[in-house]
Short mmCIF file of C-alpha atoms in Angstrom, two decimals:
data_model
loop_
_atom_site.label_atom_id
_atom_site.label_comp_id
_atom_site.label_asym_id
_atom_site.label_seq_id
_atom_site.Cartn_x
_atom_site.Cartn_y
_atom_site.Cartn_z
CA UNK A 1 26.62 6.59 -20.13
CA UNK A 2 27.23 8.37 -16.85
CA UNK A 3 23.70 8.49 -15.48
CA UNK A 4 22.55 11.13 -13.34
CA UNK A 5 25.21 13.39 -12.60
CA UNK A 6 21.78 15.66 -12.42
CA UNK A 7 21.34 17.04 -9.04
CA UNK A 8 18.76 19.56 -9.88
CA UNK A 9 16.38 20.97 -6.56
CA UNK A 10 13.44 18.77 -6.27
CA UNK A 11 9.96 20.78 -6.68
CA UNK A 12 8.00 18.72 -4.57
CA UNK A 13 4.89 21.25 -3.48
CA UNK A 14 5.89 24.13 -5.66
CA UNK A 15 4.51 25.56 -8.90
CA UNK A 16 6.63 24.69 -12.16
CA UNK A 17 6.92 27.52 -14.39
CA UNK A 18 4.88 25.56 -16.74
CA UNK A 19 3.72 22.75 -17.31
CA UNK A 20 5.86 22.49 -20.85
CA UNK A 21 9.05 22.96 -19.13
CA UNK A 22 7.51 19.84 -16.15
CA UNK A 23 6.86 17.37 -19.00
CA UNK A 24 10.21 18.43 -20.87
CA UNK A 25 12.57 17.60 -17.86
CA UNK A 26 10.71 14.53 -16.72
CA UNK A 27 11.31 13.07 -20.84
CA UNK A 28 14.76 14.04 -20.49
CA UNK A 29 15.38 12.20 -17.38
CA UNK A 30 13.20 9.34 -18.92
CA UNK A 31 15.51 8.75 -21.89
CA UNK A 32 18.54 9.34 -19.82
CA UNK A 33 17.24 6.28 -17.49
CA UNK A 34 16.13 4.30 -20.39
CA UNK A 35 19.19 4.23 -22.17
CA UNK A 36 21.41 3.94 -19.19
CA UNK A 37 19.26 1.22 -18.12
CA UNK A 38 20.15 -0.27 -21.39
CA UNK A 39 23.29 0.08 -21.26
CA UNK A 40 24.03 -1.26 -18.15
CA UNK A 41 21.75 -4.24 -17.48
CA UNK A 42 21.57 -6.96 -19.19
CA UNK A 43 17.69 -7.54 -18.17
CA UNK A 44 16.51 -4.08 -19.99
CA UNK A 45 19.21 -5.08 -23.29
CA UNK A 46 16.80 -7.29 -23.20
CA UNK A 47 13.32 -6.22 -22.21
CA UNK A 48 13.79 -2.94 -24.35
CA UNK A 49 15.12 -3.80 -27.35
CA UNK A 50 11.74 -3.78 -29.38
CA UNK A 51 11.10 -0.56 -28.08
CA UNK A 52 11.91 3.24 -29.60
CA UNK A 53 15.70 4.69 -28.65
CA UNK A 54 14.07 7.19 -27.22
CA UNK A 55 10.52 8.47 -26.43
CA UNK A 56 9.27 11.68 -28.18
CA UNK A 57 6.30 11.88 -25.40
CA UNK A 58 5.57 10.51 -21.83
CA UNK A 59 2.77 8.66 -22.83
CA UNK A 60 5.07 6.66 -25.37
CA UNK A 61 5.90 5.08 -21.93
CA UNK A 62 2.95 3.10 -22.22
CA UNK A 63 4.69 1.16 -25.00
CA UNK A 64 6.77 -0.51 -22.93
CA UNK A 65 6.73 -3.73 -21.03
CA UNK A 66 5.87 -4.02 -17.18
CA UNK A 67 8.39 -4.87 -14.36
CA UNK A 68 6.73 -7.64 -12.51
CA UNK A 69 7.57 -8.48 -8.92
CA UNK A 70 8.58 -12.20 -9.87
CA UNK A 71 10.93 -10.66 -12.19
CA UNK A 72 12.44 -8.67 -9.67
CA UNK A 73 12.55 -11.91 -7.68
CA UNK A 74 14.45 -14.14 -10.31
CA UNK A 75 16.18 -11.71 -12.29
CA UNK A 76 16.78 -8.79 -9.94
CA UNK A 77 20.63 -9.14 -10.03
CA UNK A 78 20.36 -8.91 -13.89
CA UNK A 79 18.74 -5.57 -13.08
CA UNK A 80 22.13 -3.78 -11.41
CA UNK A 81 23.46 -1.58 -13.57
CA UNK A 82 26.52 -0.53 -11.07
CA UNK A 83 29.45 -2.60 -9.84
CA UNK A 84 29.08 -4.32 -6.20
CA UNK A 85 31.51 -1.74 -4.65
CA UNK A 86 29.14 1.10 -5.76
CA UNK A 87 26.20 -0.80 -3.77
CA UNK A 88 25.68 1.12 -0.63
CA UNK A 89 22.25 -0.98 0.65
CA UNK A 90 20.31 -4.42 -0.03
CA UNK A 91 17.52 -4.91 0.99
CA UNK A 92 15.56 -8.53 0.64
CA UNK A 93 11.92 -8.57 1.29
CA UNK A 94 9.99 -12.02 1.61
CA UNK A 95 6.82 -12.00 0.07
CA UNK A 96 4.16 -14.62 0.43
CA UNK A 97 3.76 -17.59 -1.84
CA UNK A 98 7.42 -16.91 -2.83
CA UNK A 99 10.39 -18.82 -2.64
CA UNK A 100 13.04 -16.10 -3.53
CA UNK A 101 13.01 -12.61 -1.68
CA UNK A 102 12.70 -9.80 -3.49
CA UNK A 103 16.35 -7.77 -3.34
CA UNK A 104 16.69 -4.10 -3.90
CA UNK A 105 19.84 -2.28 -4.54
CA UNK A 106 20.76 1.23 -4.02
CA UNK A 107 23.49 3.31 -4.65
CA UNK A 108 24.83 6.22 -2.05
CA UNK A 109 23.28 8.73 -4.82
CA UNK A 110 20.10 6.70 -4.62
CA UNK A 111 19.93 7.00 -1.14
CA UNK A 112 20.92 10.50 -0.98
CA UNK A 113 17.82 11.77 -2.99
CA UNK A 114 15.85 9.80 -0.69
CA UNK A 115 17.38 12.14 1.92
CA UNK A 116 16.62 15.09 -0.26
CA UNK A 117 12.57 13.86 -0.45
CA UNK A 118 12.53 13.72 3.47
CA UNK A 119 13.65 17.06 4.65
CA UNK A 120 11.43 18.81 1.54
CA UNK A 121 8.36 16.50 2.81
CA UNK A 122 9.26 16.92 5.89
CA UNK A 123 9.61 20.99 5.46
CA UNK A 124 5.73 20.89 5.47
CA UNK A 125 4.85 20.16 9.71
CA UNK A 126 8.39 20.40 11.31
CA UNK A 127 11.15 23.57 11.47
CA UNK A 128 14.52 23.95 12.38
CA UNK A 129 15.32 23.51 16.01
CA UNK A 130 11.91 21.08 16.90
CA UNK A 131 12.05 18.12 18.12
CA UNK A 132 10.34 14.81 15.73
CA UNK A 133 9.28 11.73 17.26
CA UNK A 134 10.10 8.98 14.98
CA UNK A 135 8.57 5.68 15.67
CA UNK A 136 10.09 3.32 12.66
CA UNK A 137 12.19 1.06 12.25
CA UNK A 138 15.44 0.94 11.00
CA UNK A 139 17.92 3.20 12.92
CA UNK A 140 20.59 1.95 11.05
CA UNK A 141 22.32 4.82 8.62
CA UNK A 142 20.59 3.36 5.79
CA UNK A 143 17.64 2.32 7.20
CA UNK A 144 14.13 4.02 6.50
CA UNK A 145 14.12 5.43 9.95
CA UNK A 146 17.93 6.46 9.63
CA UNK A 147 17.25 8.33 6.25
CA UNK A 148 14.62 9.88 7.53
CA UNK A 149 16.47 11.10 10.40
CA UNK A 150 19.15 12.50 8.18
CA UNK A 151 16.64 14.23 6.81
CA UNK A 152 15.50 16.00 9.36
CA UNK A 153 19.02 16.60 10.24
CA UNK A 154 19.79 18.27 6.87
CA UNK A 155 16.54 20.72 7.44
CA UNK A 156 17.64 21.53 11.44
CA UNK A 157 15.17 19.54 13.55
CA UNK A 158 15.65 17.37 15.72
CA UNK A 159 14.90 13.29 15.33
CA UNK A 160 14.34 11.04 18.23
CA UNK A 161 14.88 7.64 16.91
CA UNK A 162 12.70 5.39 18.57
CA UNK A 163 12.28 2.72 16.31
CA UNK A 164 8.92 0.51 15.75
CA UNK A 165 6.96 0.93 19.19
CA UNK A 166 7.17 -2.07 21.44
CA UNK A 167 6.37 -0.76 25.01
CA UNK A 168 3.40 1.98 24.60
CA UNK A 169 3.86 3.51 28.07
CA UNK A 170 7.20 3.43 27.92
CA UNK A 171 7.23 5.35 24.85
CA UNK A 172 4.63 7.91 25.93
CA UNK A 173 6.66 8.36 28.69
CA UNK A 174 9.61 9.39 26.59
CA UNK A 175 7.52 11.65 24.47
CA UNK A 176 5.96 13.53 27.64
CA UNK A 177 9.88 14.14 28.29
CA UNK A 178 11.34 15.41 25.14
CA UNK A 179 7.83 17.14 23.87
CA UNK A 180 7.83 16.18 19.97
CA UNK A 181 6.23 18.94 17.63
CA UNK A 182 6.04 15.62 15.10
CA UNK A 183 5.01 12.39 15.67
CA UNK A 184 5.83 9.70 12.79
CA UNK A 185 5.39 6.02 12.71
CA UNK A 186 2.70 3.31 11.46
CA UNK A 187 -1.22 4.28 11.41
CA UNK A 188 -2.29 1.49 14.31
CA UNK A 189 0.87 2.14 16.51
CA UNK A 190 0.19 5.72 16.68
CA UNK A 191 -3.52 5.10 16.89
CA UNK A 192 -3.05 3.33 19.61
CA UNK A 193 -0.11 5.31 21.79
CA UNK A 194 -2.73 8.42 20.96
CA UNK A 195 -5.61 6.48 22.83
CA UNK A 196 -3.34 5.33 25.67
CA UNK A 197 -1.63 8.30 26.20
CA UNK A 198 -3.95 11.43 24.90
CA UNK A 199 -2.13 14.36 26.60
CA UNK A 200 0.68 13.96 24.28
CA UNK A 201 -0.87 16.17 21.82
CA UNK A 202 1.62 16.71 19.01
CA UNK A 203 1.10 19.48 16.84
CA UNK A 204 1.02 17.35 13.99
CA UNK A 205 1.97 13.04 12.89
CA UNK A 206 2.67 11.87 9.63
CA UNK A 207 1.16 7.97 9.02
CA UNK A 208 3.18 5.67 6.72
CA UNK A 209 4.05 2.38 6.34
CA UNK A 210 0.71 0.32 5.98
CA UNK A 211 -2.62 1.40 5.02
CA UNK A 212 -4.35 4.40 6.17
CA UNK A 213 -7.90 4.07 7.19
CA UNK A 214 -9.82 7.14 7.52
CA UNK A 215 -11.14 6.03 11.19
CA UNK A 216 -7.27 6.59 12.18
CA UNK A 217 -7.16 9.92 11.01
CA UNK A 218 -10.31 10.66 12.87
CA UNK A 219 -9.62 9.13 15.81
CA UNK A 220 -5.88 11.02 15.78
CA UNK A 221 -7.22 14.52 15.10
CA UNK A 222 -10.14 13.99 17.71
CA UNK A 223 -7.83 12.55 20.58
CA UNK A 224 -4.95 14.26 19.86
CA UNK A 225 -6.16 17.73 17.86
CA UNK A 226 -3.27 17.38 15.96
CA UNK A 227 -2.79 17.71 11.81
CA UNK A 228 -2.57 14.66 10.62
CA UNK A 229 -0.29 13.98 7.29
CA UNK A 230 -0.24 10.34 4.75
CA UNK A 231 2.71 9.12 3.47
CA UNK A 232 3.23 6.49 0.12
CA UNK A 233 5.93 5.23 0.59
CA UNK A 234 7.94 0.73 -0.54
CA UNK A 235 10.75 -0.15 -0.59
CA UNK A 236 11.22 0.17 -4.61
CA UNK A 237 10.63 3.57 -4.72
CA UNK A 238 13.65 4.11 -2.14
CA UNK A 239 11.30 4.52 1.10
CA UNK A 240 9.96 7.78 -0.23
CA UNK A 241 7.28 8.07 -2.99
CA UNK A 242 4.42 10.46 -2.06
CA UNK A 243 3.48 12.98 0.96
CA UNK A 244 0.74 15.09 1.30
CA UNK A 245 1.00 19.47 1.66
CA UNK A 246 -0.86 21.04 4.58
CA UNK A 247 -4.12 21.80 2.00
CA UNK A 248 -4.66 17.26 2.44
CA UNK A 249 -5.89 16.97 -1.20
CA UNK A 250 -3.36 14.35 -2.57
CA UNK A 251 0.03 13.04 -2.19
CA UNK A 252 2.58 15.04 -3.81
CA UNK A 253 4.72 12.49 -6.07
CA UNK A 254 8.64 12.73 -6.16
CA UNK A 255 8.70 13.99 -9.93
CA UNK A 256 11.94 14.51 -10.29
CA UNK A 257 12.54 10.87 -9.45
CA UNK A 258 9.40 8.92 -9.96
CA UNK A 259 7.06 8.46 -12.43
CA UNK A 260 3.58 6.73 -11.21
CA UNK A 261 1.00 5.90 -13.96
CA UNK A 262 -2.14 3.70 -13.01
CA UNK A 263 -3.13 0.63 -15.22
CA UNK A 264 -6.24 -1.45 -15.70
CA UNK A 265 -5.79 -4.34 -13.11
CA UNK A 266 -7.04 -6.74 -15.56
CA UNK A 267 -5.94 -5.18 -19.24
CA UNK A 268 -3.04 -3.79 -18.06
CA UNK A 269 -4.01 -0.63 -20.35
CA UNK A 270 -3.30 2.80 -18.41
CA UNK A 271 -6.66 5.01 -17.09
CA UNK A 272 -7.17 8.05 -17.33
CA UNK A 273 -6.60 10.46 -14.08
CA UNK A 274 -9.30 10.69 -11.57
CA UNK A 275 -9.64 6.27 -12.23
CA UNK A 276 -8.70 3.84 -9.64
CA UNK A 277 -5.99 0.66 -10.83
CA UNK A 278 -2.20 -0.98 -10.22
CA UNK A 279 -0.06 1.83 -9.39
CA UNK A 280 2.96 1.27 -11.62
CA UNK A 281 6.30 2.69 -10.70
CA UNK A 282 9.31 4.00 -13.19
CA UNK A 283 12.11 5.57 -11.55
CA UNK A 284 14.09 8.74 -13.51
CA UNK A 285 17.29 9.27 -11.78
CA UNK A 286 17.81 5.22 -10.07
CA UNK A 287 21.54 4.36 -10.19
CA UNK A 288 22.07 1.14 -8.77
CA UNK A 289 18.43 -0.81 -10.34
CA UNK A 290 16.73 0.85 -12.35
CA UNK A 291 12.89 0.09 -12.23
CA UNK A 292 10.76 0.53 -15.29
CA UNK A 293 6.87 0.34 -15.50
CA UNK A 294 7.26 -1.91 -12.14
CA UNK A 295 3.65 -3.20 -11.32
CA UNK A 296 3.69 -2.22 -7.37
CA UNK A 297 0.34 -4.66 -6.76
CA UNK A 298 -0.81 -1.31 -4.64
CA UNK A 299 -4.39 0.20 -5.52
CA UNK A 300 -4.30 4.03 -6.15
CA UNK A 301 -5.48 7.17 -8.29
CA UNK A 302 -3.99 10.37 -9.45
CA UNK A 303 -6.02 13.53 -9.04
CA UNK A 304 -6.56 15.87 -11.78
CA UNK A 305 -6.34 19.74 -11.27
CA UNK A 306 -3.65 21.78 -8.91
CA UNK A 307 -3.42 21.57 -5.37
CA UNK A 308 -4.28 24.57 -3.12
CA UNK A 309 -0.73 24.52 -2.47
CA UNK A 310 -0.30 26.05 -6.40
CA UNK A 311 1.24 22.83 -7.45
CA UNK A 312 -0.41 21.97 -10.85
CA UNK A 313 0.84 18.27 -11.02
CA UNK A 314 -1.05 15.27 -10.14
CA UNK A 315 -1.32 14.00 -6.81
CA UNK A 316 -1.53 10.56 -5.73
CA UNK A 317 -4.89 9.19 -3.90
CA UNK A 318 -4.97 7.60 -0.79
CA UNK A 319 -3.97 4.70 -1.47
CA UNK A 320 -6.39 1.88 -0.83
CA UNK A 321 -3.99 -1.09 0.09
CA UNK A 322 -2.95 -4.61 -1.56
CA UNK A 323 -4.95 -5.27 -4.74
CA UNK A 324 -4.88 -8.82 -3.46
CA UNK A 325 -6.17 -8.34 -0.58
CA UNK A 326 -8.40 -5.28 -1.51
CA UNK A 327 -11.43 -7.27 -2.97
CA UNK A 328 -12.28 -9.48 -0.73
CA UNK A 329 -15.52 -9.03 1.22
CA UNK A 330 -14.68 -8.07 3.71
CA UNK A 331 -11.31 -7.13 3.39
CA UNK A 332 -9.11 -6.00 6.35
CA UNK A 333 -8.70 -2.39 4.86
CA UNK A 334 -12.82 -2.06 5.20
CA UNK A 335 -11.94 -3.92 9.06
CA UNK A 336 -9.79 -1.60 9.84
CA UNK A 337 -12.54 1.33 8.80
CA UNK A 338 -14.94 0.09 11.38
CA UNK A 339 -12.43 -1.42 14.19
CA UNK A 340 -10.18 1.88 14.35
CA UNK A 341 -13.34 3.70 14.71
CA UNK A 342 -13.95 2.33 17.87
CA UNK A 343 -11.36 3.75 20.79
CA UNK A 344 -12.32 0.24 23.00
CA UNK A 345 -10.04 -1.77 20.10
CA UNK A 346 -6.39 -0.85 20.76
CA UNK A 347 -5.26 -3.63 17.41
CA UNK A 348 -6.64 -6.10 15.99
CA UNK A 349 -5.75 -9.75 14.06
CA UNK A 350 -8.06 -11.04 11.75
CA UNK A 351 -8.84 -14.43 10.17
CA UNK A 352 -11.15 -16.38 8.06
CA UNK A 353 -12.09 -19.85 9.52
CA UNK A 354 -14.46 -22.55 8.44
CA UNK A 355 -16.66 -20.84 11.44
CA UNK A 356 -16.61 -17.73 10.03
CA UNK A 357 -14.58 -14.92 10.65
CA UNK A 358 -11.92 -14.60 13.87
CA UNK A 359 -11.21 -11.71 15.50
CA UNK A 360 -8.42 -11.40 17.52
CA UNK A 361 -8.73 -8.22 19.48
CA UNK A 362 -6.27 -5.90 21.84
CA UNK A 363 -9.23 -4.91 23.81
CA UNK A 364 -9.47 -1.45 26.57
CA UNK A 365 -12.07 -3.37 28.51
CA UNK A 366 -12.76 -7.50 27.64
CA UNK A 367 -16.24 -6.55 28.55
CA UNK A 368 -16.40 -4.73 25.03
CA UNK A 369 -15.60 -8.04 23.00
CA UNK A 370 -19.67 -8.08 22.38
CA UNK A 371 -20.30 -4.52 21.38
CA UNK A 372 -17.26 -5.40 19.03
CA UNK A 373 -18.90 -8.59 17.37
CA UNK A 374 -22.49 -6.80 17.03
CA UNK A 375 -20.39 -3.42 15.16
CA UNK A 376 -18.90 -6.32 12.95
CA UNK A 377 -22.04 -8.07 11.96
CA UNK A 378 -23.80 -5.02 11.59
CA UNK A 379 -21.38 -3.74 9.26
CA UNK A 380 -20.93 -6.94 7.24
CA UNK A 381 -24.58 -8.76 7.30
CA UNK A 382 -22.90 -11.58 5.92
CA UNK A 383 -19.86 -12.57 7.99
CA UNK A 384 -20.67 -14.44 11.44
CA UNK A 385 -18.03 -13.10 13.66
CA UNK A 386 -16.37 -14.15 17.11
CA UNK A 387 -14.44 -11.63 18.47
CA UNK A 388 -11.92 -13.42 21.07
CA UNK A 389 -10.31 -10.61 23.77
CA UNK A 390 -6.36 -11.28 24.43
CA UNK A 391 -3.70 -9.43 25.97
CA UNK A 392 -1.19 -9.95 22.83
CA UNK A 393 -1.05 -10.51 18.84
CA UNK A 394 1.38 -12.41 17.15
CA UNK A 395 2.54 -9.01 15.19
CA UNK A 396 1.99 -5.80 16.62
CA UNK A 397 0.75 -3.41 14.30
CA UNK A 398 0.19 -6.01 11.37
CA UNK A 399 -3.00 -7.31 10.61
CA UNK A 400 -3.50 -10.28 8.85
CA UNK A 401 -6.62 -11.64 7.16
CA UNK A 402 -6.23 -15.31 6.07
#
């Protein structure tokens, strides 16, 4: 079975004809990935074989079993379903707790959608001939920053590849030069070049990468005045997923590619739209691994009802972080609400000791380590928190809550 020889134009932010014809096409490409799945991998001869030859609805998908990430950890070779010379990109990812990385394979045709989702997303803030800041990593071809920039490429801007931001005056610096219309990177780098350099004033950034507090999107369209766009975005769904239209009311889903459904965290049963669960990930046109019902361990809705755009599909939720890390109290997603509301913390580490909770804290002035600790213990009556100044964290960018 010769998989995806379809090329059809992606539809990202416009209106289907209707929404018979949406649901049609996205079952065709469901059986075609289902079967060639099948066919080619010994993992899904296996995993499907109780299940229906084909699926006479979308919600049949439901019927099926879920990917899990230690799965894709053990078996994920088992999961290839093209020859080694067709492989144009690995990609391992560590995760903790595990002793085998999790490694993702993509094809050239894989990678070209991924292209394709970029410079339609990317359509929405940027034109031809404009210049687009883009502060990730990966400048390699293949890389997420690459890709992107290939992207933009395809559309007629222009990409600066900067890669992840190490030196923040340096890199203002470099954007007071060249004058980006776009700014993209990772919610607390950008935070912070914005607060240490607020006369860059792009017309517009687009966030992805890590979570998105609100307080960042504030603090970006207060310092900066600028629009201020969320991307979804891992590694399994080939770096793109979900990117919001100018209207910001939901991430528009890749739906000629991807297929998101949210599940019960506990049941595993899928909710309705509008409720918040595990966003679970099927791809539709995947050469290399296929990925079917793969439980992300992300914690997201769909929205009912069109977009202002005209779009009449579903839209995916901000998306509220790690489920594992989402529940705790407090967790660093409802840190990072308060911190990045406050311009006098630049970035922040945090950490749960036998004290209490640990702060360590990128600080404008050291003098503000107090008004920090009394915002913390206000916020969260029951954590008793020390809030230590330094001049460097062991990860820029990441936070860590232990």
């Amino acid at each position: 079975i010769r998989l995806l020889a379809v090329r059809a134009p992606m539809k990202t932010f416009l209106p289907s004809d209707s929404a018979g014809e949406l649901c049609d096409r996205r079952l065709e490409l469901l059986n075609l990935q289902l079967a060639y799945a099948r066919a080619h991998s010994s993992f899904y001869r296996s995993s499907l074989k109780d299940g229906p030859e084909a699926l006479s609805d979308l919600a049949e998908l439901a019927r099926l079993p879920f990917l899990t990430a230690a799965e894709l950890e053990s078996r994920g070779r088992e999961l290839v379903c093209v020859p080694l010379s067709r492989i144009r990109r690995i990609v391992s990812l560590q995760t903790s707790g595990s002793v085998l990385p999790k490694r993702l394979f993509f094809s050239e045709g894989d990678l070209e959608r991924t292209v394709s989702f970029f410079a339609e997303g990317m359509g929405q803030m940027t034109r031809s001939g404009q210049k687009v800041a883009v502060c990730m990593p990966g400048n390699t071809p293949d890389g997420i920053a690459g890709l992107l920039s290939a992207g933009l490429r395809r559309m007629g801007a222009q990409p600066l590849a900067i890669g992840g931001i190490a030196d923040f005056e340096e890199t203002a610096e470099l954007l007071r030069r060249e004058k980006p219309r776009v700014v993209v990177g990772f919610p607390a780098q950008v935070r912070r070049l914005a607060l240490c350099a607020p006369d860059l004033r792009p017309e517009h950034v687009l966030l992805s990468g890590d979570y998105l507090p609100r307080s960042v999107c504030a603090t970006l369209s207060r310092v900066w005045g600028c629009g201020v766009f969320n991307h979804y975005g891992l590694t399994e769904s080939g770096y793109g997923c979900a990117v919001e239209c100018p209207c910001h009311t939901g991430q528009h889903i890749r739906h000629e590619d991807l297929i998101l459904e949210i599940a019960d965290i506990q049941t595993g049963a899928v909710l309705p739209l509008g409720s918040w669960g595990e966003i679970i990930l099927t791809t539709l046109r995947r050469e290399a691994m296929p990925l079917i019902r793969y439980r992300t361990g992300d914690l997201g809705r769909l929205l009912p009802g069109p977009c202002g755009c005209g779009d009449p599909r579903p839209r995916l939720d901000r998306v509220r972080g790690r489920i594992a890390y989402a529940f705790r109290s407090p967790s660093v997603y409802d840190l990072e609400e308060l911190l990045y509301g406050m311009d006098a913390v630049l970035e922040f580490e945090a950490r749960n000791t036998e004290g209490g909770l640990e702060i360590r804290a990128l600080l404008i002035e050291r003098g503000a380590a107090e008004a920090v600790r009394k915002a913390v213990e206000a916020g969260f009556p029951e954590a008793h928190a020390a809030v230590l100044p330094c001049s460097r964290l062991a990860s820029a960018g990441k936070k860590t809550l232990l």
